[in-house]
Amino acid sequence: MLFYKTQEEIEYIRESSLLVAKALAEVAVVIRPGITTLELDRVAETFIRDNKGVPAFLNYNGFPNSLCISVNSQVVHGIPGNTPLKDGDICSVDCGVLKNGFYGDSAYTFIVGDVDPETVRLLKVTQECLEKGIKMAVSGNRLGDISYSIQEHAENNGFSVVRELVGHGIGRHLHEKPEVPNYGKRGSGLVLREGLVIAIEPMINLGGRAVVHEGDGWTVRTADNKPSAHYEHTLAIRKDKADVLSTFSFVEEALKNNSQYKVIE
Ligand code: MG
Ligand code: MG
């Protein structure tokens, strides 16, 4: 079942998505070598609750925290913990919020201190993959056009696409139809129509595409232990250009003021 949203519903999803964007910016203010991922989780949860939102991931199928934080070779669904971030780490922070009955969902991969250039390139290309997917998210295109554009850009740059996890519709539920894979055939799949709201979230690996599940029941990691990057936006399908409901602008602004952080050029 596909849910097409009214403009009023889209505005609620925007409000939730902007709260996610600002929660990620709170993380951007404090992220540095030495901080634990549990501390980042607390910062985000406090901010979300102070702004009358509910952390969407907390207790979702039993997930124990408000953020999914996935470090280095962890792809997604990492559980915040007491291990401090180290100089040279990358750290994917995925955040979801429920407010006014609607969900928002967005993720950003941060660099921590000095990260090696090939990994920095992985982050840059993954963010470009997201942008390319969003460009295709207009009415009349097909779902496969989004998927293909992401896969093509990742693989043209020598990276690989995770197949086991995909983007998704979003609205009154955190995960709705359709699934939005980051790989696929141009011109295939569902025809996109205005009012469809989806989260596009490329998960791109520096090495091979295979992933394994860790023993905690949640964390997904690359099989070859090489780094993986993850960026995500929530957006509404429109005629000429998608309406991106989440934003990285607050994160980027916060990172400029974080003296520990080296902005990627
Ligand atoms: Mg997410
Ligand atoms: Mg998502």
mmCIF file with all atom_site columns, N, CA, C and O in Angstrom, residues 105-150:
data_model
loop_
_atom_site.group_PDB
_atom_site.id
_atom_site.type_symbol
_atom_site.label_atom_id
_atom_site.label_alt_id
_atom_site.label_comp_id
_atom_site.label_asym_id
_atom_site.label_entity_id
_atom_site.label_seq_id
_atom_site.pdbx_PDB_ins_code
_atom_site.Cartn_x
_atom_site.Cartn_y
_atom_site.Cartn_z
_atom_site.occupancy
_atom_site.B_iso_or_equiv
_atom_site.pdbx_formal_charge
_atom_site.auth_seq_id
_atom_site.auth_comp_id
_atom_site.auth_asym_id
_atom_site.auth_atom_id
_atom_site.pdbx_PDB_model_num
ATOM 1   N N  . ASP A 1 105 ? 13.438 11.506 8.899   1.00 0.00 ? 105 ASP A N  1
ATOM 2   C CA . ASP A 1 105 ? 14.557 10.559 8.966   1.00 0.00 ? 105 ASP A CA 1
ATOM 3   C C  . ASP A 1 105 ? 15.707 11.132 8.133   1.00 0.00 ? 105 ASP A C  1
ATOM 4   O O  . ASP A 1 105 ? 15.507 11.507 6.974   1.00 0.00 ? 105 ASP A O  1
ATOM 5   N N  . SER A 1 106 ? 16.900 11.217 8.734   1.00 0.00 ? 106 SER A N  1
ATOM 6   C CA . SER A 1 106 ? 18.055 11.739 7.993   1.00 0.00 ? 106 SER A CA 1
ATOM 7   C C  . SER A 1 106 ? 19.333 11.224 8.644   1.00 0.00 ? 106 SER A C  1
ATOM 8   O O  . SER A 1 106 ? 19.351 10.936 9.844   1.00 0.00 ? 106 SER A O  1
ATOM 9   N N  . ALA A 1 107 ? 20.372 11.085 7.841   1.00 0.00 ? 107 ALA A N  1
ATOM 10  C CA . ALA A 1 107 ? 21.655 10.590 8.364   1.00 0.00 ? 107 ALA A CA 1
ATOM 11  C C  . ALA A 1 107 ? 22.810 11.348 7.725   1.00 0.00 ? 107 ALA A C  1
ATOM 12  O O  . ALA A 1 107 ? 22.710 11.802 6.569   1.00 0.00 ? 107 ALA A O  1
ATOM 13  N N  . TYR A 1 108 ? 23.895 11.462 8.489   1.00 0.00 ? 108 TYR A N  1
ATOM 14  C CA . TYR A 1 108 ? 25.087 12.187 8.028   1.00 0.00 ? 108 TYR A CA 1
ATOM 15  C C  . TYR A 1 108 ? 26.314 11.445 8.544   1.00 0.00 ? 108 TYR A C  1
ATOM 16  O O  . TYR A 1 108 ? 26.336 10.995 9.697   1.00 0.00 ? 108 TYR A O  1
ATOM 17  N N  . THR A 1 109 ? 27.318 11.289 7.688   1.00 0.00 ? 109 THR A N  1
ATOM 18  C CA . THR A 1 109 ? 28.559 10.656 8.138   1.00 0.00 ? 109 THR A CA 1
ATOM 19  C C  . THR A 1 109 ? 29.611 11.731 8.407   1.00 0.00 ? 109 THR A C  1
ATOM 20  O O  . THR A 1 109 ? 29.937 12.523 7.510   1.00 0.00 ? 109 THR A O  1
ATOM 21  N N  . PHE A 1 110 ? 30.087 11.760 9.638   1.00 0.00 ? 110 PHE A N  1
ATOM 22  C CA . PHE A 1 110 ? 31.062 12.761 10.087  1.00 0.00 ? 110 PHE A CA 1
ATOM 23  C C  . PHE A 1 110 ? 32.474 12.186 10.005  1.00 0.00 ? 110 PHE A C  1
ATOM 24  O O  . PHE A 1 110 ? 32.676 10.982 10.184  1.00 0.00 ? 110 PHE A O  1
ATOM 25  N N  . ILE A 1 111 ? 33.449 13.067 9.769   1.00 0.00 ? 111 ILE A N  1
ATOM 26  C CA . ILE A 1 111 ? 34.840 12.669 9.943   1.00 0.00 ? 111 ILE A CA 1
ATOM 27  C C  . ILE A 1 111 ? 35.268 13.101 11.347  1.00 0.00 ? 111 ILE A C  1
ATOM 28  O O  . ILE A 1 111 ? 34.796 14.100 11.878  1.00 0.00 ? 111 ILE A O  1
ATOM 29  N N  . VAL A 1 112 ? 36.129 12.306 11.950  1.00 0.00 ? 112 VAL A N  1
ATOM 30  C CA . VAL A 1 112 ? 36.601 12.593 13.308  1.00 0.00 ? 112 VAL A CA 1
ATOM 31  C C  . VAL A 1 112 ? 38.116 12.789 13.228  1.00 0.00 ? 112 VAL A C  1
ATOM 32  O O  . VAL A 1 112 ? 38.853 11.824 13.003  1.00 0.00 ? 112 VAL A O  1
ATOM 33  N N  . GLY A 1 113 ? 38.545 14.021 13.370  1.00 0.00 ? 113 GLY A N  1
ATOM 34  C CA . GLY A 1 113 ? 39.981 14.311 13.287  1.00 0.00 ? 113 GLY A CA 1
ATOM 35  C C  . GLY A 1 113 ? 40.496 14.116 11.863  1.00 0.00 ? 113 GLY A C  1
ATOM 36  O O  . GLY A 1 113 ? 39.820 14.455 10.895  1.00 0.00 ? 113 GLY A O  1
ATOM 37  N N  . ASP A 1 114 ? 41.692 13.549 11.762  1.00 0.00 ? 114 ASP A N  1
ATOM 38  C CA . ASP A 1 114 ? 42.352 13.364 10.469  1.00 0.00 ? 114 ASP A CA 1
ATOM 39  C C  . ASP A 1 114 ? 41.970 12.023 9.864   1.00 0.00 ? 114 ASP A C  1
ATOM 40  O O  . ASP A 1 114 ? 42.365 10.978 10.385  1.00 0.00 ? 114 ASP A O  1
ATOM 41  N N  . VAL A 1 115 ? 41.231 12.058 8.771   1.00 0.00 ? 115 VAL A N  1
ATOM 42  C CA . VAL A 1 115 ? 40.769 10.827 8.117   1.00 0.00 ? 115 VAL A CA 1
ATOM 43  C C  . VAL A 1 115 ? 41.542 10.657 6.814   1.00 0.00 ? 115 VAL A C  1
ATOM 44  O O  . VAL A 1 115 ? 41.826 11.632 6.119   1.00 0.00 ? 115 VAL A O  1
ATOM 45  N N  . ASP A 1 116 ? 41.888 9.409  6.473   1.00 0.00 ? 116 ASP A N  1
ATOM 46  C CA . ASP A 1 116 ? 42.718 9.199  5.281   1.00 0.00 ? 116 ASP A CA 1
ATOM 47  C C  . ASP A 1 116 ? 41.953 9.620  4.023   1.00 0.00 ? 116 ASP A C  1
ATOM 48  O O  . ASP A 1 116 ? 40.726 9.537  3.968   1.00 0.00 ? 116 ASP A O  1
ATOM 49  N N  . PRO A 1 117 ? 42.691 10.095 3.000   1.00 0.00 ? 117 PRO A N  1
ATOM 50  C CA . PRO A 1 117 ? 42.066 10.734 1.831   1.00 0.00 ? 117 PRO A CA 1
ATOM 51  C C  . PRO A 1 117 ? 41.100 9.828  1.070   1.00 0.00 ? 117 PRO A C  1
ATOM 52  O O  . PRO A 1 117 ? 40.077 10.300 0.567   1.00 0.00 ? 117 PRO A O  1
ATOM 53  N N  . GLU A 1 118 ? 41.379 8.529  0.993   1.00 0.00 ? 118 GLU A N  1
ATOM 54  C CA . GLU A 1 118 ? 40.482 7.641  0.251   1.00 0.00 ? 118 GLU A CA 1
ATOM 55  C C  . GLU A 1 118 ? 39.124 7.534  0.965   1.00 0.00 ? 118 GLU A C  1
ATOM 56  O O  . GLU A 1 118 ? 38.073 7.478  0.314   1.00 0.00 ? 118 GLU A O  1
ATOM 57  N N  . THR A 1 119 ? 39.150 7.536  2.283   1.00 0.00 ? 119 THR A N  1
ATOM 58  C CA . THR A 1 119 ? 37.898 7.487  3.046   1.00 0.00 ? 119 THR A CA 1
ATOM 59  C C  . THR A 1 119 ? 37.144 8.814  2.919   1.00 0.00 ? 119 THR A C  1
ATOM 60  O O  . THR A 1 119 ? 35.913 8.829  2.801   1.00 0.00 ? 119 THR A O  1
ATOM 61  N N  . VAL A 1 120 ? 37.887 9.914  2.905   1.00 0.00 ? 120 VAL A N  1
ATOM 62  C CA . VAL A 1 120 ? 37.248 11.223 2.699   1.00 0.00 ? 120 VAL A CA 1
ATOM 63  C C  . VAL A 1 120 ? 36.566 11.246 1.335   1.00 0.00 ? 120 VAL A C  1
ATOM 64  O O  . VAL A 1 120 ? 35.434 11.734 1.188   1.00 0.00 ? 120 VAL A O  1
ATOM 65  N N  . ARG A 1 121 ? 37.225 10.654 0.334   1.00 0.00 ? 121 ARG A N  1
ATOM 66  C CA . ARG A 1 121 ? 36.638 10.583 -1.006  1.00 0.00 ? 121 ARG A CA 1
ATOM 67  C C  . ARG A 1 121 ? 35.360 9.730  -0.986  1.00 0.00 ? 121 ARG A C  1
ATOM 68  O O  . ARG A 1 121 ? 34.367 10.048 -1.645  1.00 0.00 ? 121 ARG A O  1
ATOM 69  N N  . LEU A 1 122 ? 35.372 8.652  -0.210  1.00 0.00 ? 122 LEU A N  1
ATOM 70  C CA . LEU A 1 122 ? 34.167 7.819  -0.066  1.00 0.00 ? 122 LEU A CA 1
ATOM 71  C C  . LEU A 1 122 ? 32.988 8.651  0.465   1.00 0.00 ? 122 LEU A C  1
ATOM 72  O O  . LEU A 1 122 ? 31.866 8.549  -0.035  1.00 0.00 ? 122 LEU A O  1
ATOM 73  N N  . LEU A 1 123 ? 33.262 9.486  1.448   1.00 0.00 ? 123 LEU A N  1
ATOM 74  C CA . LEU A 1 123 ? 32.182 10.303 2.026   1.00 0.00 ? 123 LEU A CA 1
ATOM 75  C C  . LEU A 1 123 ? 31.644 11.287 0.992   1.00 0.00 ? 123 LEU A C  1
ATOM 76  O O  . LEU A 1 123 ? 30.431 11.466 0.855   1.00 0.00 ? 123 LEU A O  1
ATOM 77  N N  . LYS A 1 124 ? 32.577 11.905 0.276   1.00 0.00 ? 124 LYS A N  1
ATOM 78  C CA . LYS A 1 124 ? 32.185 12.904 -0.728  1.00 0.00 ? 124 LYS A CA 1
ATOM 79  C C  . LYS A 1 124 ? 31.329 12.247 -1.820  1.00 0.00 ? 124 LYS A C  1
ATOM 80  O O  . LYS A 1 124 ? 30.270 12.769 -2.194  1.00 0.00 ? 124 LYS A O  1
ATOM 81  N N  . VAL A 1 125 ? 31.771 11.104 -2.296  1.00 0.00 ? 125 VAL A N  1
ATOM 82  C CA . VAL A 1 125 ? 31.044 10.407 -3.372  1.00 0.00 ? 125 VAL A CA 1
ATOM 83  C C  . VAL A 1 125 ? 29.681 9.930  -2.871  1.00 0.00 ? 125 VAL A C  1
ATOM 84  O O  . VAL A 1 125 ? 28.678 10.001 -3.589  1.00 0.00 ? 125 VAL A O  1
ATOM 85  N N  . THR A 1 126 ? 29.609 9.467  -1.627  1.00 0.00 ? 126 THR A N  1
ATOM 86  C CA . THR A 1 126 ? 28.325 8.996  -1.091  1.00 0.00 ? 126 THR A CA 1
ATOM 87  C C  . THR A 1 126 ? 27.330 10.148 -0.982  1.00 0.00 ? 126 THR A C  1
ATOM 88  O O  . THR A 1 126 ? 26.143 9.999  -1.301  1.00 0.00 ? 126 THR A O  1
ATOM 89  N N  . GLN A 1 127 ? 27.827 11.312 -0.581  1.00 0.00 ? 127 GLN A N  1
ATOM 90  C CA . GLN A 1 127 ? 26.945 12.483 -0.523  1.00 0.00 ? 127 GLN A CA 1
ATOM 91  C C  . GLN A 1 127 ? 26.488 12.868 -1.933  1.00 0.00 ? 127 GLN A C  1
ATOM 92  O O  . GLN A 1 127 ? 25.326 13.225 -2.141  1.00 0.00 ? 127 GLN A O  1
ATOM 93  N N  . GLU A 1 128 ? 27.399 12.759 -2.897  1.00 0.00 ? 128 GLU A N  1
ATOM 94  C CA . GLU A 1 128 ? 27.017 13.025 -4.300  1.00 0.00 ? 128 GLU A CA 1
ATOM 95  C C  . GLU A 1 128 ? 25.991 12.008 -4.791  1.00 0.00 ? 128 GLU A C  1
ATOM 96  O O  . GLU A 1 128 ? 25.081 12.350 -5.548  1.00 0.00 ? 128 GLU A O  1
ATOM 97  N N  . CYS A 1 129 ? 26.128 10.751 -4.364  1.00 0.00 ? 129 CYS A N  1
ATOM 98  C CA . CYS A 1 129 ? 25.142 9.712  -4.725  1.00 0.00 ? 129 CYS A CA 1
ATOM 99  C C  . CYS A 1 129 ? 23.754 10.125 -4.252  1.00 0.00 ? 129 CYS A C  1
ATOM 100 O O  . CYS A 1 129 ? 22.764 9.993  -4.980  1.00 0.00 ? 129 CYS A O  1
ATOM 101 N N  . LEU A 1 130 ? 23.682 10.616 -3.022  1.00 0.00 ? 130 LEU A N  1
ATOM 102 C CA . LEU A 1 130 ? 22.396 11.072 -2.486  1.00 0.00 ? 130 LEU A CA 1
ATOM 103 C C  . LEU A 1 130 ? 21.839 12.212 -3.340  1.00 0.00 ? 130 LEU A C  1
ATOM 104 O O  . LEU A 1 130 ? 20.664 12.211 -3.718  1.00 0.00 ? 130 LEU A O  1
ATOM 105 N N  . GLU A 1 131 ? 22.708 13.167 -3.684  1.00 0.00 ? 131 GLU A N  1
ATOM 106 C CA . GLU A 1 131 ? 22.255 14.305 -4.502  1.00 0.00 ? 131 GLU A CA 1
ATOM 107 C C  . GLU A 1 131 ? 21.754 13.834 -5.870  1.00 0.00 ? 131 GLU A C  1
ATOM 108 O O  . GLU A 1 131 ? 20.746 14.331 -6.388  1.00 0.00 ? 131 GLU A O  1
ATOM 109 N N  . LYS A 1 132 ? 22.463 12.870 -6.456  1.00 0.00 ? 132 LYS A N  1
ATOM 110 C CA . LYS A 1 132 ? 22.063 12.363 -7.770  1.00 0.00 ? 132 LYS A CA 1
ATOM 111 C C  . LYS A 1 132 ? 20.725 11.627 -7.688  1.00 0.00 ? 132 LYS A C  1
ATOM 112 O O  . LYS A 1 132 ? 19.877 11.759 -8.575  1.00 0.00 ? 132 LYS A O  1
ATOM 113 N N  . GLY A 1 133 ? 20.529 10.876 -6.614  1.00 0.00 ? 133 GLY A N  1
ATOM 114 C CA . GLY A 1 133 ? 19.246 10.201 -6.407  1.00 0.00 ? 133 GLY A CA 1
ATOM 115 C C  . GLY A 1 133 ? 18.109 11.205 -6.278  1.00 0.00 ? 133 GLY A C  1
ATOM 116 O O  . GLY A 1 133 ? 17.038 11.035 -6.869  1.00 0.00 ? 133 GLY A O  1
ATOM 117 N N  . ILE A 1 134 ? 18.366 12.275 -5.512  1.00 0.00 ? 134 ILE A N  1
ATOM 118 C CA . ILE A 1 134 ? 17.337 13.303 -5.295  1.00 0.00 ? 134 ILE A CA 1
ATOM 119 C C  . ILE A 1 134 ? 16.965 13.982 -6.619  1.00 0.00 ? 134 ILE A C  1
ATOM 120 O O  . ILE A 1 134 ? 15.796 14.266 -6.878  1.00 0.00 ? 134 ILE A O  1
ATOM 121 N N  . LYS A 1 135 ? 17.954 14.209 -7.477  1.00 0.00 ? 135 LYS A N  1
ATOM 122 C CA . LYS A 1 135 ? 17.696 14.841 -8.789  1.00 0.00 ? 135 LYS A CA 1
ATOM 123 C C  . LYS A 1 135 ? 16.700 14.024 -9.616  1.00 0.00 ? 135 LYS A C  1
ATOM 124 O O  . LYS A 1 135 ? 15.941 14.568 -10.417 1.00 0.00 ? 135 LYS A O  1
ATOM 125 N N  . MET A 1 136 ? 16.730 12.698 -9.436  1.00 0.00 ? 136 MET A N  1
ATOM 126 C CA . MET A 1 136 ? 15.841 11.826 -10.213 1.00 0.00 ? 136 MET A CA 1
ATOM 127 C C  . MET A 1 136 ? 14.465 11.666 -9.566  1.00 0.00 ? 136 MET A C  1
ATOM 128 O O  . MET A 1 136 ? 13.569 11.066 -10.159 1.00 0.00 ? 136 MET A O  1
ATOM 129 N N  . ALA A 1 137 ? 14.300 12.209 -8.356  1.00 0.00 ? 137 ALA A N  1
ATOM 130 C CA . ALA A 1 137 ? 13.073 11.976 -7.582  1.00 0.00 ? 137 ALA A CA 1
ATOM 131 C C  . ALA A 1 137 ? 11.985 12.983 -7.968  1.00 0.00 ? 137 ALA A C  1
ATOM 132 O O  . ALA A 1 137 ? 11.536 13.787 -7.145  1.00 0.00 ? 137 ALA A O  1
ATOM 133 N N  . VAL A 1 138 ? 11.564 12.927 -9.237  1.00 0.00 ? 138 VAL A N  1
ATOM 134 C CA . VAL A 1 138 ? 10.530 13.834 -9.743  1.00 0.00 ? 138 VAL A CA 1
ATOM 135 C C  . VAL A 1 138 ? 9.421  13.008 -10.391 1.00 0.00 ? 138 VAL A C  1
ATOM 136 O O  . VAL A 1 138 ? 9.654  11.882 -10.851 1.00 0.00 ? 138 VAL A O  1
ATOM 137 N N  . SER A 1 139 ? 8.222  13.572 -10.439 1.00 0.00 ? 139 SER A N  1
ATOM 138 C CA . SER A 1 139 ? 7.080  12.808 -10.948 1.00 0.00 ? 139 SER A CA 1
ATOM 139 C C  . SER A 1 139 ? 7.301  12.460 -12.413 1.00 0.00 ? 139 SER A C  1
ATOM 140 O O  . SER A 1 139 ? 7.864  13.238 -13.182 1.00 0.00 ? 139 SER A O  1
ATOM 141 N N  . GLY A 1 140 ? 6.886  11.263 -12.783 1.00 0.00 ? 140 GLY A N  1
ATOM 142 C CA . GLY A 1 140 ? 7.075  10.765 -14.146 1.00 0.00 ? 140 GLY A CA 1
ATOM 143 C C  . GLY A 1 140 ? 8.278  9.852  -14.265 1.00 0.00 ? 140 GLY A C  1
ATOM 144 O O  . GLY A 1 140 ? 8.289  8.945  -15.090 1.00 0.00 ? 140 GLY A O  1
ATOM 145 N N  . ASN A 1 141 ? 9.318  10.107 -13.471 1.00 0.00 ? 141 ASN A N  1
ATOM 146 C CA . ASN A 1 141 ? 10.453 9.170  -13.416 1.00 0.00 ? 141 ASN A CA 1
ATOM 147 C C  . ASN A 1 141 ? 10.017 7.896  -12.704 1.00 0.00 ? 141 ASN A C  1
ATOM 148 O O  . ASN A 1 141 ? 8.952  7.849  -12.086 1.00 0.00 ? 141 ASN A O  1
ATOM 149 N N  . ARG A 1 142 ? 10.888 6.893  -12.777 1.00 0.00 ? 142 ARG A N  1
ATOM 150 C CA . ARG A 1 142 ? 10.613 5.649  -12.064 1.00 0.00 ? 142 ARG A CA 1
ATOM 151 C C  . ARG A 1 142 ? 11.600 5.465  -10.912 1.00 0.00 ? 142 ARG A C  1
ATOM 152 O O  . ARG A 1 142 ? 12.686 6.051  -10.915 1.00 0.00 ? 142 ARG A O  1
ATOM 153 N N  . LEU A 1 143 ? 11.178 4.641  -9.990  1.00 0.00 ? 143 LEU A N  1
ATOM 154 C CA . LEU A 1 143 ? 12.020 4.349  -8.829  1.00 0.00 ? 143 LEU A CA 1
ATOM 155 C C  . LEU A 1 143 ? 13.421 3.899  -9.265  1.00 0.00 ? 143 LEU A C  1
ATOM 156 O O  . LEU A 1 143 ? 14.433 4.307  -8.690  1.00 0.00 ? 143 LEU A O  1
ATOM 157 N N  . GLY A 1 144 ? 13.470 3.070  -10.306 1.00 0.00 ? 144 GLY A N  1
ATOM 158 C CA . GLY A 1 144 ? 14.751 2.564  -10.793 1.00 0.00 ? 144 GLY A CA 1
ATOM 159 C C  . GLY A 1 144 ? 15.686 3.667  -11.272 1.00 0.00 ? 144 GLY A C  1
ATOM 160 O O  . GLY A 1 144 ? 16.907 3.468  -11.305 1.00 0.00 ? 144 GLY A O  1
ATOM 161 N N  . ASP A 1 145 ? 15.124 4.800  -11.668 1.00 0.00 ? 145 ASP A N  1
ATOM 162 C CA . ASP A 1 145 ? 15.981 5.923  -12.099 1.00 0.00 ? 145 ASP A CA 1
ATOM 163 C C  . ASP A 1 145 ? 16.779 6.471  -10.915 1.00 0.00 ? 145 ASP A C  1
ATOM 164 O O  . ASP A 1 145 ? 17.941 6.860  -11.061 1.00 0.00 ? 145 ASP A O  1
ATOM 165 N N  . ILE A 1 146 ? 16.132 6.511  -9.747  1.00 0.00 ? 146 ILE A N  1
ATOM 166 C CA . ILE A 1 146 ? 16.840 6.931  -8.529  1.00 0.00 ? 146 ILE A CA 1
ATOM 167 C C  . ILE A 1 146 ? 17.936 5.906  -8.213  1.00 0.00 ? 146 ILE A C  1
ATOM 168 O O  . ILE A 1 146 ? 19.108 6.263  -8.023  1.00 0.00 ? 146 ILE A O  1
ATOM 169 N N  . SER A 1 147 ? 17.534 4.641  -8.179  1.00 0.00 ? 147 SER A N  1
ATOM 170 C CA . SER A 1 147 ? 18.446 3.560  -7.794  1.00 0.00 ? 147 SER A CA 1
ATOM 171 C C  . SER A 1 147 ? 19.658 3.512  -8.721  1.00 0.00 ? 147 SER A C  1
ATOM 172 O O  . SER A 1 147 ? 20.810 3.434  -8.268  1.00 0.00 ? 147 SER A O  1
ATOM 173 N N  . TYR A 1 148 ? 19.385 3.572  -10.014 1.00 0.00 ? 148 TYR A N  1
ATOM 174 C CA . TYR A 1 148 ? 20.453 3.471  -11.005 1.00 0.00 ? 148 TYR A CA 1
ATOM 175 C C  . TYR A 1 148 ? 21.448 4.628  -10.861 1.00 0.00 ? 148 TYR A C  1
ATOM 176 O O  . TYR A 1 148 ? 22.668 4.421  -10.927 1.00 0.00 ? 148 TYR A O  1
ATOM 177 N N  . SER A 1 149 ? 20.929 5.838  -10.665 1.00 0.00 ? 149 SER A N  1
ATOM 178 C CA . SER A 1 149 ? 21.819 7.008  -10.615 1.00 0.00 ? 149 SER A CA 1
ATOM 179 C C  . SER A 1 149 ? 22.776 6.910  -9.425  1.00 0.00 ? 149 SER A C  1
ATOM 180 O O  . SER A 1 149 ? 23.937 7.316  -9.508  1.00 0.00 ? 149 SER A O  1
ATOM 181 N N  . ILE A 1 150 ? 22.291 6.332  -8.329  1.00 0.00 ? 150 ILE A N  1
ATOM 182 C CA . ILE A 1 150 ? 23.137 6.156  -7.144  1.00 0.00 ? 150 ILE A CA 1
ATOM 183 C C  . ILE A 1 150 ? 24.201 5.093  -7.410  1.00 0.00 ? 150 ILE A C  1
ATOM 184 O O  . ILE A 1 150 ? 25.403 5.306  -7.187  1.00 0.00 ? 150 ILE A O  1
#
